[in-house]
mmCIF file of C-alpha atoms in Angstrom:
data_model
loop_
_atom_site.group_PDB
_atom_site.id
_atom_site.type_symbol
_atom_site.label_atom_id
_atom_site.label_comp_id
_atom_site.label_asym_id
_atom_site.label_seq_id
_atom_site.Cartn_x
_atom_site.Cartn_y
_atom_site.Cartn_z
ATOM 1 C CA MET H 19 28.238 -34.322 43.471
ATOM 2 C CA ILE H 20 25.784 -33.844 46.301
ATOM 3 C CA GLU H 21 27.286 -33.824 49.769
ATOM 4 C CA ASN H 22 26.208 -36.395 52.318
ATOM 5 C CA THR H 23 24.825 -33.700 54.652
ATOM 6 C CA ASP H 24 22.735 -32.248 51.794
ATOM 7 C CA LYS H 25 21.376 -35.764 51.027
ATOM 8 C CA ILE H 26 20.407 -36.252 54.694
ATOM 9 C CA ALA H 27 18.640 -32.856 54.675
ATOM 10 C CA LEU H 28 16.731 -33.893 51.557
ATOM 11 C CA ILE H 29 15.703 -37.113 53.257
ATOM 12 C CA GLY H 30 14.365 -35.159 56.248
ATOM 13 C CA LYS H 31 12.449 -32.866 53.942
ATOM 14 C CA SER H 32 10.930 -35.718 52.004
ATOM 15 C CA LEU H 33 9.929 -37.592 55.138
ATOM 16 C CA LYS H 34 7.234 -34.893 55.628
ATOM 17 C CA ASN H 35 5.517 -36.659 52.711
ATOM 18 C CA GLY H 36 6.428 -40.088 54.017
ATOM 19 C CA GLN H 37 3.989 -42.881 54.948
ATOM 20 C CA THR H 38 4.228 -46.341 56.393
ATOM 21 C CA TYR H 39 4.260 -49.402 54.136
ATOM 22 C CA GLN H 40 0.702 -50.231 55.197
ATOM 23 C CA SER H 41 -0.460 -46.744 54.404
ATOM 24 C CA TYR H 42 1.131 -46.930 51.005
ATOM 25 C CA ARG H 43 -0.622 -50.308 50.392
ATOM 26 C CA ASP H 44 -3.937 -48.733 51.405
ATOM 27 C CA GLU H 45 -3.274 -45.872 48.978
ATOM 28 C CA VAL H 46 -2.543 -48.306 46.167
ATOM 29 C CA GLU H 47 -5.786 -50.151 46.958
ATOM 30 C CA THR H 48 -7.674 -46.907 46.680
ATOM 31 C CA HIS H 49 -6.118 -46.221 43.270
ATOM 32 C CA VAL H 50 -7.081 -49.684 42.167
ATOM 33 C CA ALA H 51 -10.753 -49.074 43.202
ATOM 34 C CA ASN H 52 -10.659 -45.744 41.327
ATOM 35 C CA GLY H 53 -8.896 -47.072 38.187
ATOM 36 C CA THR H 54 -6.027 -44.618 38.749
ATOM 37 C CA SER H 55 -2.341 -44.688 39.715
ATOM 38 C CA THR H 56 0.041 -42.630 41.814
ATOM 39 C CA GLY H 57 1.854 -39.830 39.991
ATOM 40 C CA PRO H 58 0.798 -36.767 38.000
ATOM 41 C CA VAL H 59 0.307 -38.638 34.684
ATOM 42 C CA GLN H 60 -2.793 -40.761 34.521
ATOM 43 C CA THR H 61 -3.180 -43.355 31.708
ATOM 44 C CA GLU H 62 -5.000 -46.588 31.357
ATOM 45 C CA ALA H 63 -1.695 -48.439 31.110
ATOM 46 C CA LEU H 64 -0.436 -47.044 34.397
ATOM 47 C CA ALA H 65 -3.828 -47.917 36.094
ATOM 48 C CA ASN H 66 -3.499 -51.448 34.721
ATOM 49 C CA TYR H 67 0.033 -51.748 36.032
ATOM 50 C CA THR H 68 -1.127 -50.522 39.462
ATOM 51 C CA LEU H 69 -3.924 -53.166 39.466
ATOM 52 C CA LEU H 70 -1.292 -55.858 38.602
ATOM 53 C CA ASN H 71 1.160 -54.580 41.129
ATOM 54 C CA HIS H 72 -1.476 -54.536 43.873
ATOM 55 C CA SER H 73 -2.014 -58.287 43.286
ATOM 56 C CA ARG H 74 1.747 -58.903 43.314
ATOM 57 C CA MET H 75 2.255 -57.038 46.591
ATOM 58 C CA LYS H 76 -0.811 -58.759 48.140
ATOM 59 C CA ARG H 77 0.784 -62.079 47.237
ATOM 60 C CA GLY H 78 4.268 -61.026 48.431
ATOM 61 C CA ASP H 79 2.855 -59.811 51.772
ATOM 62 C CA LYS H 80 1.472 -63.304 52.417
ATOM 63 C CA THR H 81 4.151 -65.537 50.915
ATOM 64 C CA VAL H 82 7.600 -63.961 51.544
ATOM 65 C CA LYS H 83 9.720 -66.205 53.769
ATOM 66 C CA ILE H 84 12.872 -65.308 55.529
ATOM 67 C CA SER H 85 15.428 -67.907 56.528
ATOM 68 C CA GLU H 86 16.091 -68.456 60.212
ATOM 69 C CA GLU H 87 19.758 -67.266 59.798
ATOM 70 C CA ILE H 88 18.827 -63.923 58.148
ATOM 71 C CA GLU H 89 15.901 -63.428 60.521
ATOM 72 C CA LYS H 90 18.264 -63.780 63.479
ATOM 73 C CA LYS H 91 20.586 -61.217 61.846
ATOM 74 C CA PHE H 92 17.840 -58.599 61.559
ATOM 75 C CA LYS H 93 16.369 -59.244 64.948
ATOM 76 C CA SER H 94 19.820 -58.656 66.559
ATOM 77 C CA PHE H 95 20.435 -55.530 64.394
ATOM 78 C CA THR H 96 19.778 -52.755 66.953
ATOM 79 C CA ARG H 97 21.147 -49.633 65.223
ATOM 80 C CA LYS H 98 18.637 -46.846 64.784
ATOM 81 C CA GLN H 99 17.979 -46.367 61.070
ATOM 82 C CA THR H 100 15.455 -44.822 58.813
ATOM 83 C CA TRP H 101 14.849 -46.645 55.461
ATOM 84 C CA VAL H 102 13.178 -44.611 52.745
ATOM 85 C CA VAL H 103 11.760 -46.340 49.641
ATOM 86 C CA ILE H 104 11.171 -44.075 46.662
ATOM 87 C CA THR H 105 8.468 -45.717 44.472
ATOM 88 C CA GLU H 106 5.248 -45.355 42.387
ATOM 89 C CA SER H 107 2.297 -47.701 42.163
ATOM 90 C CA TRP H 108 2.930 -48.559 38.489
ATOM 91 C CA CYS H 109 6.463 -49.846 38.990
ATOM 92 C CA GLY H 110 6.734 -53.620 38.551
ATOM 93 C CA ASP H 111 10.201 -53.966 40.177
ATOM 94 C CA ALA H 112 8.815 -52.151 43.258
ATOM 95 C CA ALA H 113 5.791 -54.502 43.575
ATOM 96 C CA GLN H 114 8.087 -57.524 43.494
ATOM 97 C CA THR H 115 10.554 -56.236 46.106
ATOM 98 C CA MET H 116 8.668 -54.023 48.551
ATOM 99 C CA PRO H 117 6.909 -56.750 50.495
ATOM 100 C CA ALA H 118 10.318 -58.345 51.278
ATOM 101 C CA ILE H 119 11.837 -54.922 52.241
ATOM 102 C CA ASN H 120 8.874 -54.367 54.614
ATOM 103 C CA LYS H 121 9.159 -57.842 56.245
ATOM 104 C CA VAL H 122 12.926 -57.445 56.773
ATOM 105 C CA ALA H 123 12.483 -53.948 58.282
ATOM 106 C CA GLN H 124 9.834 -55.183 60.662
ATOM 107 C CA LEU H 125 12.299 -57.696 62.098
ATOM 108 C CA ALA H 126 14.849 -55.006 63.031
ATOM 109 C CA PRO H 127 13.755 -53.348 66.305
ATOM 110 C CA ASN H 128 14.995 -49.861 65.446
ATOM 111 C CA VAL H 129 14.465 -49.587 61.741
ATOM 112 C CA ASP H 130 11.731 -47.191 60.601
ATOM 113 C CA LEU H 131 10.529 -47.895 57.035
ATOM 114 C CA GLN H 132 8.931 -44.951 55.203
ATOM 115 C CA VAL H 133 7.613 -44.797 51.657
ATOM 116 C CA VAL H 134 7.733 -41.631 49.497
ATOM 117 C CA LEU H 135 6.404 -41.158 45.911
ATOM 118 C CA ARG H 136 9.018 -40.386 43.330
ATOM 119 C CA ASP H 137 7.200 -37.678 41.386
ATOM 120 C CA GLU H 138 6.275 -35.818 44.582
ATOM 121 C CA ASN H 139 9.931 -35.908 45.724
ATOM 122 C CA LEU H 140 11.977 -35.251 42.598
ATOM 123 C CA GLU H 141 14.739 -33.366 44.585
ATOM 124 C CA LEU H 142 15.343 -36.487 46.645
ATOM 125 C CA MET H 143 15.092 -38.797 43.583
ATOM 126 C CA ASN H 144 17.619 -36.672 41.712
ATOM 127 C CA ALA H 145 20.052 -37.105 44.617
ATOM 128 C CA PHE H 146 19.904 -40.901 44.323
ATOM 129 C CA LEU H 147 19.914 -41.632 40.598
ATOM 130 C CA THR H 148 21.036 -44.950 39.213
ATOM 131 C CA ASN H 149 23.358 -44.456 36.237
ATOM 132 C CA GLY H 150 21.798 -41.056 35.693
ATOM 133 C CA ALA H 151 18.277 -42.426 35.625
ATOM 134 C CA MET H 152 15.327 -41.915 38.077
ATOM 135 C CA SER H 153 15.008 -45.675 38.530
ATOM 136 C CA ILE H 154 12.696 -47.014 41.200
ATOM 137 C CA PRO H 155 12.343 -48.587 43.663
ATOM 138 C CA LYS H 156 15.243 -46.942 45.408
ATOM 139 C CA LEU H 157 15.881 -47.830 49.062
ATOM 140 C CA ILE H 158 17.945 -45.373 51.087
ATOM 141 C CA MET H 159 19.248 -46.441 54.443
ATOM 142 C CA LEU H 160 20.187 -43.650 56.824
ATOM 143 C CA ASP H 161 22.004 -44.657 60.014
ATOM 144 C CA HIS H 162 21.293 -42.158 62.734
ATOM 145 C CA GLU H 163 24.443 -43.143 64.810
ATOM 146 C CA THR H 164 26.975 -42.736 62.025
ATOM 147 C CA ASN H 165 25.061 -40.468 59.549
ATOM 148 C CA LYS H 166 26.180 -42.867 56.850
ATOM 149 C CA LEU H 167 23.969 -43.631 53.877
ATOM 150 C CA LYS H 168 23.557 -46.846 51.949
ATOM 151 C CA GLU H 169 21.476 -47.422 48.809
ATOM 152 C CA TRP H 170 19.753 -50.377 47.225
ATOM 153 C CA GLY H 171 17.774 -50.703 44.010
ATOM 154 C CA PRO H 172 16.069 -50.589 41.696
ATOM 155 C CA ARG H 173 16.514 -54.411 41.481
ATOM 156 C CA PRO H 174 18.230 -57.215 43.350
ATOM 157 C CA SER H 175 21.879 -57.623 42.357
ATOM 158 C CA ILE H 176 21.207 -60.800 40.367
ATOM 159 C CA ALA H 177 18.342 -59.262 38.419
ATOM 160 C CA THR H 178 20.512 -56.145 37.755
ATOM 161 C CA GLN H 179 23.116 -58.436 36.228
ATOM 162 C CA LEU H 180 20.499 -60.087 34.029
ATOM 163 C CA VAL H 181 19.254 -56.661 32.884
ATOM 164 C CA ASN H 182 22.823 -55.366 32.150
ATOM 165 C CA ASP H 183 23.743 -58.470 30.195
ATOM 166 C CA TYR H 184 20.584 -58.328 28.035
ATOM 167 C CA LYS H 185 21.070 -54.571 27.402
ATOM 168 C CA ALA H 186 24.690 -55.195 26.392
ATOM 169 C CA GLU H 187 23.641 -57.904 23.899
ATOM 170 C CA HIS H 188 20.442 -56.367 22.594
ATOM 171 C CA GLY H 189 20.804 -52.602 23.173
ATOM 172 C CA GLY H 190 17.636 -52.356 25.290
ATOM 173 C CA LEU H 191 14.903 -54.315 27.037
ATOM 174 C CA THR H 192 12.169 -55.887 25.024
ATOM 175 C CA PRO H 193 8.666 -56.643 26.288
ATOM 176 C CA GLU H 194 9.577 -60.330 26.161
ATOM 177 C CA PHE H 195 12.618 -59.759 28.444
ATOM 178 C CA LYS H 196 10.490 -57.757 30.850
ATOM 179 C CA GLN H 197 8.027 -60.693 31.014
ATOM 180 C CA ASP H 198 10.937 -63.086 31.614
ATOM 181 C CA LEU H 199 12.160 -60.888 34.400
ATOM 182 C CA GLN H 200 8.757 -61.077 36.175
ATOM 183 C CA VAL H 201 9.005 -64.900 35.851
ATOM 184 C CA TRP H 202 12.471 -64.779 37.412
ATOM 185 C CA TYR H 203 11.014 -62.712 40.332
ATOM 186 C CA ASN H 204 8.271 -65.293 40.862
ATOM 187 C CA LYS H 205 10.810 -68.153 40.961
ATOM 188 C CA ASP H 206 13.228 -66.285 43.187
ATOM 189 C CA LYS H 207 10.478 -65.648 45.816
ATOM 190 C CA SER H 208 12.239 -62.420 47.114
ATOM 191 C CA GLN H 209 15.275 -64.365 48.361
ATOM 192 C CA SER H 210 17.689 -62.192 46.384
ATOM 193 C CA VAL H 211 16.307 -59.001 47.804
ATOM 194 C CA ILE H 212 16.540 -60.424 51.323
ATOM 195 C CA SER H 213 20.182 -61.563 50.788
ATOM 196 C CA ASP H 214 21.095 -58.149 49.366
ATOM 197 C CA LEU H 215 19.611 -56.326 52.410
ATOM 198 C CA ALA H 216 21.305 -58.767 54.833
ATOM 199 C CA GLU H 217 24.667 -57.822 53.315
ATOM 200 C CA LEU H 218 23.910 -54.121 53.687
ATOM 201 C CA ILE H 219 23.467 -54.152 57.460
ATOM 202 C CA ASP H 220 26.548 -54.468 59.687
#
């Protein structure tokens, strides 16, 4: 078990490789233009996922809506926090959730959102595994007043339940289920992500 202080030190170390959400979006756009993806492994499939995810994030950046009630909650949240998202350009769940994470973070006056790439920050990733797996996206919230850490990811709580139920029944995720999950994301319009994040701030 990694101690909280060690995790905070790892976050500080990884932030040297951190970038803003806009900088990450620019990086993804460059990969799309070059037919590549983030990460050390380069395949046609990963490049294609990156292209698809670029479109998803572009759409999300334009269309994500936040209710008045939740917007008010984040605007009045004044604690100083750093939010770190661990991701890669080929990750479908990240593309469906990061625009909402960014919009919510922008509302809170003292929240600094930083993006780091998983495969460049394996030490950090290994400190924040999900059921022993390097699942992304992973959002880590560090509160600078209390030094407390909170985590979110790799999916909204409702989607996580859908995945767990399917795995329990079928033993794994099929390509058909993964397609159905993307349809669910499109119908949900990021509202589950936003609700989850609203519950995490106090």
